PDB file of C-alpha atoms in Angstrom:
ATOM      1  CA  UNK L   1      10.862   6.489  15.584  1.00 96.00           C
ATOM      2  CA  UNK L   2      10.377   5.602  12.225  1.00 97.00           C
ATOM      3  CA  UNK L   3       8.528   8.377   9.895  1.00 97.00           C
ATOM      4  CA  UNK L   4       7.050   9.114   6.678  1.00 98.00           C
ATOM      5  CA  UNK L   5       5.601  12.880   6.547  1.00 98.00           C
ATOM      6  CA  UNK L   6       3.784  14.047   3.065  1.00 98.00           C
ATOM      7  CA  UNK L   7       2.881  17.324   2.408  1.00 98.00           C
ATOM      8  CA  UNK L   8       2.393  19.495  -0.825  1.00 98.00           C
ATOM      9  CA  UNK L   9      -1.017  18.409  -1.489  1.00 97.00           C
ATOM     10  CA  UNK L  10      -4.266  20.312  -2.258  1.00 97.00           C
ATOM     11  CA  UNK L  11      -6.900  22.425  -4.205  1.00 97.00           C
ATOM     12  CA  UNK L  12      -5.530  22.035  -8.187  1.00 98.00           C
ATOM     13  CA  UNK L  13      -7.009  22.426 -11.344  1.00 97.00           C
ATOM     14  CA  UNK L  14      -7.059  19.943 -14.213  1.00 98.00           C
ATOM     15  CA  UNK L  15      -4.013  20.247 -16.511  1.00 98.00           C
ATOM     16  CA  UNK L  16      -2.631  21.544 -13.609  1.00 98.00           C
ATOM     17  CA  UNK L  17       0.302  20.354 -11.482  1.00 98.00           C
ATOM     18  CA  UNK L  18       1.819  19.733  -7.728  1.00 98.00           C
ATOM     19  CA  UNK L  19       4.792  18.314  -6.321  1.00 98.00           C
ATOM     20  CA  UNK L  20       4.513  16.226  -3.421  1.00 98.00           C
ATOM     21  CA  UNK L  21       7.162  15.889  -0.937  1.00 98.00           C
ATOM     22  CA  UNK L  22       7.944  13.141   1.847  1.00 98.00           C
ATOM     23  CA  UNK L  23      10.649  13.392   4.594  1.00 98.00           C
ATOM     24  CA  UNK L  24      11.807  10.545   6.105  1.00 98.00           C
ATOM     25  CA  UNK L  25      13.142  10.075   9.456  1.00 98.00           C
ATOM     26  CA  UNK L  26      14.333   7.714  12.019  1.00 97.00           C
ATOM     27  CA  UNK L  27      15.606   4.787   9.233  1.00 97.00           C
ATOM     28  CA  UNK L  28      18.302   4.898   6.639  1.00 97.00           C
ATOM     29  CA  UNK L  29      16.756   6.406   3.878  1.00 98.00           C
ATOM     30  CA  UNK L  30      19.137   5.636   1.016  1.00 97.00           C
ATOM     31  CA  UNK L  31      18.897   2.085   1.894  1.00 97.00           C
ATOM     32  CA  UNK L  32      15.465   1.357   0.793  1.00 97.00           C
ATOM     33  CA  UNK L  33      13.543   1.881  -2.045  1.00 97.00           C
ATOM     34  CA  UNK L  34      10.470   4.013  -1.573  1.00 98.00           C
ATOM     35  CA  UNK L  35       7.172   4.364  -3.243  1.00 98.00           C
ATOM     36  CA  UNK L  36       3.278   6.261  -3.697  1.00 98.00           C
ATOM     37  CA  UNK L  37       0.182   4.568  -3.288  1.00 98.00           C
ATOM     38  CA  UNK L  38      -3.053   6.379  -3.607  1.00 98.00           C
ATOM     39  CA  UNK L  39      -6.506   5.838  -2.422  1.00 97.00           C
ATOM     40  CA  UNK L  40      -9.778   6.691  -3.474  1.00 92.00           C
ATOM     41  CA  UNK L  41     -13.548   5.647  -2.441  1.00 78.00           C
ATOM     42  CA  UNK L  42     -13.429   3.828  -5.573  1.00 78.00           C
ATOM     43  CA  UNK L  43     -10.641   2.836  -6.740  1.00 79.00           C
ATOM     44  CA  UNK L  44      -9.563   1.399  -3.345  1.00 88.00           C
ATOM     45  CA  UNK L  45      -5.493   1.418  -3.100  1.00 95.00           C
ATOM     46  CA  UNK L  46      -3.211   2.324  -6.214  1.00 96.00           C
ATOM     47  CA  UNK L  47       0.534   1.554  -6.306  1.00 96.00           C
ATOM     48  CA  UNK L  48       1.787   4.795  -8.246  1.00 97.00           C
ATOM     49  CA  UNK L  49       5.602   4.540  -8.006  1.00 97.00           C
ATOM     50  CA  UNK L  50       8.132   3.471  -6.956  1.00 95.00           C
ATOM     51  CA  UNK L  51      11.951   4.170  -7.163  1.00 97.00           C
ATOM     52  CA  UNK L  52      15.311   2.309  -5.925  1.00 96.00           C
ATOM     53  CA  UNK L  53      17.944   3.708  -3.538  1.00 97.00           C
ATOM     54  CA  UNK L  54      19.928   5.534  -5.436  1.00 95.00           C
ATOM     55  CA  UNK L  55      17.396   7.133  -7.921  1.00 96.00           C
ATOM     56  CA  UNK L  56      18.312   5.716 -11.060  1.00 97.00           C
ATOM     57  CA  UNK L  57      15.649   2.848 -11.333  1.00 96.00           C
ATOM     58  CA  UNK L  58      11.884   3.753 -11.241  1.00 96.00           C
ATOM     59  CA  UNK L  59       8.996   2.294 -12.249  1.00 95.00           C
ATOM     60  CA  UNK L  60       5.052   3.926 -12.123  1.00 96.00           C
ATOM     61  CA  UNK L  61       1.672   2.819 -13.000  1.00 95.00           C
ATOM     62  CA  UNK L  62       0.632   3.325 -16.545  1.00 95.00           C
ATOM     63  CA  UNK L  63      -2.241   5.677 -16.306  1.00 95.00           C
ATOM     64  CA  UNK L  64       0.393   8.396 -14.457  1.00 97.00           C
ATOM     65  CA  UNK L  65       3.283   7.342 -17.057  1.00 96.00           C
ATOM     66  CA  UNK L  66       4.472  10.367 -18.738  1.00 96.00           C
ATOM     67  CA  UNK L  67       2.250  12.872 -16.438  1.00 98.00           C
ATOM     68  CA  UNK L  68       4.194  11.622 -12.836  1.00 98.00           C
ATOM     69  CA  UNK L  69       7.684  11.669 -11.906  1.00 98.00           C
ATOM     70  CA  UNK L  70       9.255  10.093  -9.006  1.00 98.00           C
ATOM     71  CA  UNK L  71      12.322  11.465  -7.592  1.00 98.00           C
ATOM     72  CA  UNK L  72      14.774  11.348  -4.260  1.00 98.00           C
ATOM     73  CA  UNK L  73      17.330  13.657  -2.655  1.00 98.00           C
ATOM     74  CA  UNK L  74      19.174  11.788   0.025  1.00 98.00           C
ATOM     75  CA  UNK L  75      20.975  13.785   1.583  1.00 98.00           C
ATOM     76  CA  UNK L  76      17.616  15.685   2.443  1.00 98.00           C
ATOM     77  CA  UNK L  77      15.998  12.312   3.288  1.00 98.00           C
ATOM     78  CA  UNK L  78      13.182  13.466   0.752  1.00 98.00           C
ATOM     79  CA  UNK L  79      10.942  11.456  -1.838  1.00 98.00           C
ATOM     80  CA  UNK L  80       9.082  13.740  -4.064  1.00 98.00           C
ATOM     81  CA  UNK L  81       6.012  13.523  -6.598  1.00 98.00           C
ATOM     82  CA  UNK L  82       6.416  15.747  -9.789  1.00 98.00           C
ATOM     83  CA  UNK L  83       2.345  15.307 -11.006  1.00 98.00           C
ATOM     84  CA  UNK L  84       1.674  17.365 -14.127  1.00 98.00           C
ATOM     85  CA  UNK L  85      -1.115  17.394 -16.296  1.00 98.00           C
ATOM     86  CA  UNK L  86      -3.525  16.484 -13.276  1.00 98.00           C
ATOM     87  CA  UNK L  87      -7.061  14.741 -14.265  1.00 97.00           C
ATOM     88  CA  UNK L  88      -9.908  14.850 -12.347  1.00 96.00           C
ATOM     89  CA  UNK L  89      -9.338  10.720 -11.555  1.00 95.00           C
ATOM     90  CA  UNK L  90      -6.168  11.751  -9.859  1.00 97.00           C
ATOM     91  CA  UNK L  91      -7.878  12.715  -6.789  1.00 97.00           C
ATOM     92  CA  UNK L  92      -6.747  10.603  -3.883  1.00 97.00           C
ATOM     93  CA  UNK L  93      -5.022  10.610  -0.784  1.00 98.00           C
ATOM     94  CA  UNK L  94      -1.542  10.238  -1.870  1.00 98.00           C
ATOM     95  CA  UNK L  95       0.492   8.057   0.681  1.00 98.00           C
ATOM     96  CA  UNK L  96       4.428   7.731   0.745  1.00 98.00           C
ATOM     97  CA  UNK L  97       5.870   4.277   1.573  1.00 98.00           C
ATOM     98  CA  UNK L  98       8.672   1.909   2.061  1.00 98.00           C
ATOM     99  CA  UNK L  99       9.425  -1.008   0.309  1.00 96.00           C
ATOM    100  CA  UNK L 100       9.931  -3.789   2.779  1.00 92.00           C
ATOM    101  CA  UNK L 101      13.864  -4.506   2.487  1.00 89.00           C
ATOM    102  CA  UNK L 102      13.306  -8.412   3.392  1.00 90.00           C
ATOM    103  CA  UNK L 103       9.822  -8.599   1.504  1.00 89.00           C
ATOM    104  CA  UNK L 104      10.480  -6.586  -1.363  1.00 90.00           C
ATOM    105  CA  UNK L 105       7.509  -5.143  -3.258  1.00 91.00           C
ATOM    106  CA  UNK L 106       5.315  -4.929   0.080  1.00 96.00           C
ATOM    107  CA  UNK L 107       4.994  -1.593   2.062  1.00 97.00           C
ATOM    108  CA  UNK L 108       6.166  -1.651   5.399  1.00 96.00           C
ATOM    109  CA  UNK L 109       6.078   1.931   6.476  1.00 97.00           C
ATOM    110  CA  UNK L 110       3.675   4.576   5.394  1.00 98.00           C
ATOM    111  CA  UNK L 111       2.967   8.337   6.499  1.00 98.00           C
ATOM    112  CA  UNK L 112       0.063   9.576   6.925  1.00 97.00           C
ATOM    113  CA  UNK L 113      -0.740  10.358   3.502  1.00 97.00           C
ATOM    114  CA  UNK L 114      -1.947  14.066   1.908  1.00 98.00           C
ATOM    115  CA  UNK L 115      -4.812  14.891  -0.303  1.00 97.00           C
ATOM    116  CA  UNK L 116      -4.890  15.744  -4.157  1.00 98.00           C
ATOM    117  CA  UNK L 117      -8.009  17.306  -5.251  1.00 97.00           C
ATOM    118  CA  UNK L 118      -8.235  18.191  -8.925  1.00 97.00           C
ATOM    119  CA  UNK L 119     -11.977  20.118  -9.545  1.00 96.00           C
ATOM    120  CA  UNK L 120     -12.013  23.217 -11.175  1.00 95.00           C
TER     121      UNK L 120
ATOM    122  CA  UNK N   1      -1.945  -6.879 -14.226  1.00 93.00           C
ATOM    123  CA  UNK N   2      -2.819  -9.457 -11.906  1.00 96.00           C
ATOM    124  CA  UNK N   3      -6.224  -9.153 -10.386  1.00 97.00           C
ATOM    125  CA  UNK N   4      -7.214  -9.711  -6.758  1.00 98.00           C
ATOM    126  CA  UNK N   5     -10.775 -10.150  -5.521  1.00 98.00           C
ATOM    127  CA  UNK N   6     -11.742 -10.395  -2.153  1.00 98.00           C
ATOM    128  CA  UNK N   7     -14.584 -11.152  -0.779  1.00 95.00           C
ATOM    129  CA  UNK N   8     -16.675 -10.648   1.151  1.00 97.00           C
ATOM    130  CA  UNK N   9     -16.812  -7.317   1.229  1.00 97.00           C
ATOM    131  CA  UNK N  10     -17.753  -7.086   4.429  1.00 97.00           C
ATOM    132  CA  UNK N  11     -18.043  -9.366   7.223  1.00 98.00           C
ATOM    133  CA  UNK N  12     -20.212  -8.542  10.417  1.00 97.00           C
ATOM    134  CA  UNK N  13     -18.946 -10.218  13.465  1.00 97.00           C
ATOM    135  CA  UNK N  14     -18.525  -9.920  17.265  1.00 97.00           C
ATOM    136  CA  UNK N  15     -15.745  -9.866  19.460  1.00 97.00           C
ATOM    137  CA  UNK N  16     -14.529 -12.996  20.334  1.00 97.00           C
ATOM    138  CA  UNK N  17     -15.457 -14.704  16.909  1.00 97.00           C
ATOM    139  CA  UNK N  18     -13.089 -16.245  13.981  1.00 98.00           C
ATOM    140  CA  UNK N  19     -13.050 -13.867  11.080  1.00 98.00           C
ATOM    141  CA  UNK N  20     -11.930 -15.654   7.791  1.00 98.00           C
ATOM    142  CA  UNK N  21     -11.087 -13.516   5.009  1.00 98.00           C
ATOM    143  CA  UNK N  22     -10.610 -14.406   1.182  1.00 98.00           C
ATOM    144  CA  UNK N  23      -8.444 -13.260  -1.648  1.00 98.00           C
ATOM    145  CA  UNK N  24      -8.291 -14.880  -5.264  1.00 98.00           C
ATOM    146  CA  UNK N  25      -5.653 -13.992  -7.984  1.00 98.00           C
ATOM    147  CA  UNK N  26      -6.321 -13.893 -11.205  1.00 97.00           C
ATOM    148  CA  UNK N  27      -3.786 -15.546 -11.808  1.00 97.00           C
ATOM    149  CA  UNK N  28      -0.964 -17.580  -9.721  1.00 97.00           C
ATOM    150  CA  UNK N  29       1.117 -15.512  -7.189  1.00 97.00           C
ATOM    151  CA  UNK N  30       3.216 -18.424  -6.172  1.00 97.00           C
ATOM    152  CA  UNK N  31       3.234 -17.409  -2.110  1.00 97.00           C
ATOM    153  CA  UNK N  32       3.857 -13.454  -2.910  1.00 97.00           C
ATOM    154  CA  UNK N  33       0.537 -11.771  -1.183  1.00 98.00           C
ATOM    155  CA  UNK N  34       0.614  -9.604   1.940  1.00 98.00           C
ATOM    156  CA  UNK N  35      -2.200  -8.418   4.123  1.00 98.00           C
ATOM    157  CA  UNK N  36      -2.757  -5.021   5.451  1.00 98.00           C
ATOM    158  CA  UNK N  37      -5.070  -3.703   7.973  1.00 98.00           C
ATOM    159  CA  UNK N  38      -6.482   0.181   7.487  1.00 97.00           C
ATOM    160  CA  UNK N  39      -8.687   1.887  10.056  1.00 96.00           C
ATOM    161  CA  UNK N  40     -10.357   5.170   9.195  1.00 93.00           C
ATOM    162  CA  UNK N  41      -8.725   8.004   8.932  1.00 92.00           C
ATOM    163  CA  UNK N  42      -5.062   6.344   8.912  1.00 95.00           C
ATOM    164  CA  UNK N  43      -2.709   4.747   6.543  1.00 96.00           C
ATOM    165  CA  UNK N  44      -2.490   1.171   5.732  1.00 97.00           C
ATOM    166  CA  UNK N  45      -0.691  -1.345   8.357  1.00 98.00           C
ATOM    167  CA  UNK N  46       0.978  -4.226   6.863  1.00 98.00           C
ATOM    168  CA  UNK N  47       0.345  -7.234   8.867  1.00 98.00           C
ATOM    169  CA  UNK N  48       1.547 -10.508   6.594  1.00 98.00           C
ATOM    170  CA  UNK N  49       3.991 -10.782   3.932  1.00 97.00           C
ATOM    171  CA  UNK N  50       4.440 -13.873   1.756  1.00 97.00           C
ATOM    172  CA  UNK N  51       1.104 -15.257   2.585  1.00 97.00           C
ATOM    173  CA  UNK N  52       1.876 -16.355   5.984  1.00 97.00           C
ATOM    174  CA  UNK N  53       4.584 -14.418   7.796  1.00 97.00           C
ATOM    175  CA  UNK N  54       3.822 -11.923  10.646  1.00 97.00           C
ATOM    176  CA  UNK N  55       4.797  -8.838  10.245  1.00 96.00           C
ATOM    177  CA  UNK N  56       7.326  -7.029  13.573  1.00 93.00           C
ATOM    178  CA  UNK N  57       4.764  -6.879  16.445  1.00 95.00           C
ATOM    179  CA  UNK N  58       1.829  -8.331  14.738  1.00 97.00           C
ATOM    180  CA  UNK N  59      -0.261 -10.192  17.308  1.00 97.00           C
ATOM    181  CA  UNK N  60      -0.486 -14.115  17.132  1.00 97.00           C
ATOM    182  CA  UNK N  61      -4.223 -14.239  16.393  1.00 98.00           C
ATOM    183  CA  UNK N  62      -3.651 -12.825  12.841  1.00 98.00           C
ATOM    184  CA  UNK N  63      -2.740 -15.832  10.372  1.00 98.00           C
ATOM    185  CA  UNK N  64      -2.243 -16.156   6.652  1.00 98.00           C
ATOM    186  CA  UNK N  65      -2.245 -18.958   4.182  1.00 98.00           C
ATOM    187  CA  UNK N  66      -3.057 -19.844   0.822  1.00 98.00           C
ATOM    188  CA  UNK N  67      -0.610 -20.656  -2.355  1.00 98.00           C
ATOM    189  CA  UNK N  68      -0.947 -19.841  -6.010  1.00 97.00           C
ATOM    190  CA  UNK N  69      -4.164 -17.924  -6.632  1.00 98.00           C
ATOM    191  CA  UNK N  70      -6.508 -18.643  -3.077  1.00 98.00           C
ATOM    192  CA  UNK N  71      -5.124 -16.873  -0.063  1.00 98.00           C
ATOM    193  CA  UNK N  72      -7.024 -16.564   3.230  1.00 98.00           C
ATOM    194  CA  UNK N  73      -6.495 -14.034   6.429  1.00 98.00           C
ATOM    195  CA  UNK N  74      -7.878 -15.250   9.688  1.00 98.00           C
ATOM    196  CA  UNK N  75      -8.110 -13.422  12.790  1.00 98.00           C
ATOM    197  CA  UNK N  76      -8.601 -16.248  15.374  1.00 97.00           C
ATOM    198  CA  UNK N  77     -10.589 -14.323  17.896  1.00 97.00           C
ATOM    199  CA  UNK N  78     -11.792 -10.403  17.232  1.00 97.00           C
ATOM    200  CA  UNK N  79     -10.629  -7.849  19.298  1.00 97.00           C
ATOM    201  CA  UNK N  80     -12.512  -4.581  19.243  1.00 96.00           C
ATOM    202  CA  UNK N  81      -9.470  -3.390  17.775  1.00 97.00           C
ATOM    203  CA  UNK N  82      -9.381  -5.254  14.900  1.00 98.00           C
ATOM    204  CA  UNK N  83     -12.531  -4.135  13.223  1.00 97.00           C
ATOM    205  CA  UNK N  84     -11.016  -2.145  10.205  1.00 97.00           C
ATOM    206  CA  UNK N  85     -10.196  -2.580   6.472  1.00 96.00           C
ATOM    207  CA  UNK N  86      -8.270  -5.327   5.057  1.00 98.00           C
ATOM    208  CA  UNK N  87      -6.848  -5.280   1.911  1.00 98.00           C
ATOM    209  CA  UNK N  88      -4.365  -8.120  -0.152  1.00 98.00           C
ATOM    210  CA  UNK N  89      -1.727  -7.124  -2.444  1.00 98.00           C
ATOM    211  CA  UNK N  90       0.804  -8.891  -4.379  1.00 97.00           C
ATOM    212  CA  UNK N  91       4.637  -8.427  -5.270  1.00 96.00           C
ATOM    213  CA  UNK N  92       4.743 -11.694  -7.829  1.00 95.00           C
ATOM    214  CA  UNK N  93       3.977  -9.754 -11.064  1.00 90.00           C
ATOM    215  CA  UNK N  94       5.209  -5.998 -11.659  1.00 87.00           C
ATOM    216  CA  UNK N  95       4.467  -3.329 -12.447  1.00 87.00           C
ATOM    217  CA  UNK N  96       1.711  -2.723 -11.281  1.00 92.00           C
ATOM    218  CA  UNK N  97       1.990  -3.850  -7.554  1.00 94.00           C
ATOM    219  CA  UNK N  98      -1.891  -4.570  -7.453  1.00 96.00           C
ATOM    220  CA  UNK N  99      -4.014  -4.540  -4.327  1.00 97.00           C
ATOM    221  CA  UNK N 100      -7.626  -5.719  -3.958  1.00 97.00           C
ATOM    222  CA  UNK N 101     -10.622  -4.124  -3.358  1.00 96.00           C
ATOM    223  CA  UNK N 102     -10.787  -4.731   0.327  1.00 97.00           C
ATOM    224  CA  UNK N 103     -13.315  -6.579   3.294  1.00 97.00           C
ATOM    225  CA  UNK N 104     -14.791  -4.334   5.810  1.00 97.00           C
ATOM    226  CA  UNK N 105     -14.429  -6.202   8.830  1.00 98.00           C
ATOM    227  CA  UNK N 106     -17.437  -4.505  11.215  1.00 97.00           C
ATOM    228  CA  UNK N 107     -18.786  -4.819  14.761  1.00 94.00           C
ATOM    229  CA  UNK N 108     -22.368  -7.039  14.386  1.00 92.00           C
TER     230      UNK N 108
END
């Protein structure tokens, strides 16, 4: 069966940071390139991320550039999210994804996502 | 960033009836705009990609179309399923990947 499991989220301060992690199962994970989307009430759905196969292409959103770093390990079948310097408008449910290989740009797997709250 | 407006924002139907649902660019995608269903409490679903192709094991009664900057979702006959969140998002012009602001599809 095809996964996506996040984890790493929670309770953070602002200026604070987290690391999110996503394992991957049941696909070829260094064949795709993978992203983060968040969601809040009122924002509605953010791309964040995203990076290619073998790590060395990756793109983000402006308002996380320079705070948010995407990263891989393969050979764990892991995407993480390095998020420093959290703001209170980072709070979301933080989904993991996978590019579509045939459709590229669209998501066509997601996990179940994991919650950032930054409050102090 | 390319905007995307859909409207309405919610639609109140019942089983058995056509929902039509709208998404406008701000400018032109050419054909690149998916649809995605969400139901509470779980992750998005992607349903069409390229404004009119089916996503694996997406049933028949969910069609896209639409070029350019109009794009419209129909669900041909509502299943009690199929009352959820929809949401458009486009590929054409990145980054951003930019979604829109969703249409609550709910029971009447």
């Amino acid at each position: 069966e095809v996964q996506l499991v996040e984890s790493g989220g929670g309770l953070v301060q602002p200026g604070g940071s987290l690391r999110l992690s996503c394992a991957a199962s049941g696909f070829t994970f260094s064949n795709y390139w993978m992203s983060w989307v968040r969601q809040t009430p009122g924002k509605g759905l953010e791309w964040v991320a995203n990076i290619n196969q073998d790590g060395t292409d990756k793109y983000s959103v402006d308002s996380v550039e320079g705070r948010f770093t995407i990263s891989r390990d393969n050979a764990k079948h892991s995407l993480y999210l390095q998020m420093n310097s959290l703001r209170a408008e980072d709070t979301a449910v933080y989904y993991c994804a996978r590019v579509d290989y045939d459709f590229w740009g669209y998501m066509d797997v997601w996990g179940k996502g994991t919650t950032v709250t930054v409050s102090s | 960033e390319i905007v995307l407006t859909q409207s309405p924002a919610t639609l109140s139907l019942s089983p058995g009836e056509r929902a039509t649902l709208s998404c406008r660019a701000s400018q032109s995608v050419s054909s690149f705009l998916a649809w995605y269903q969400q139901k509470p409490g779980q992750a998005p679903r992607l349903l069409i990609s390229d404004a009119s192709n089916r996503a694996t094991g997406i049933p028949a009664r969910f069609s896209g179309s639409g070029f350019g900057t109009d794009f419209t979702l129909t669900i041909s006959s509502l299943e009690p399923e199929d009352f959820a969140v929809y949401y458009c998002q486009q590929r054409s012009n990145w980054p951003p990947w930019t979604f829109g602001q969703g249409t609550k599809v709910e029971i009447k």
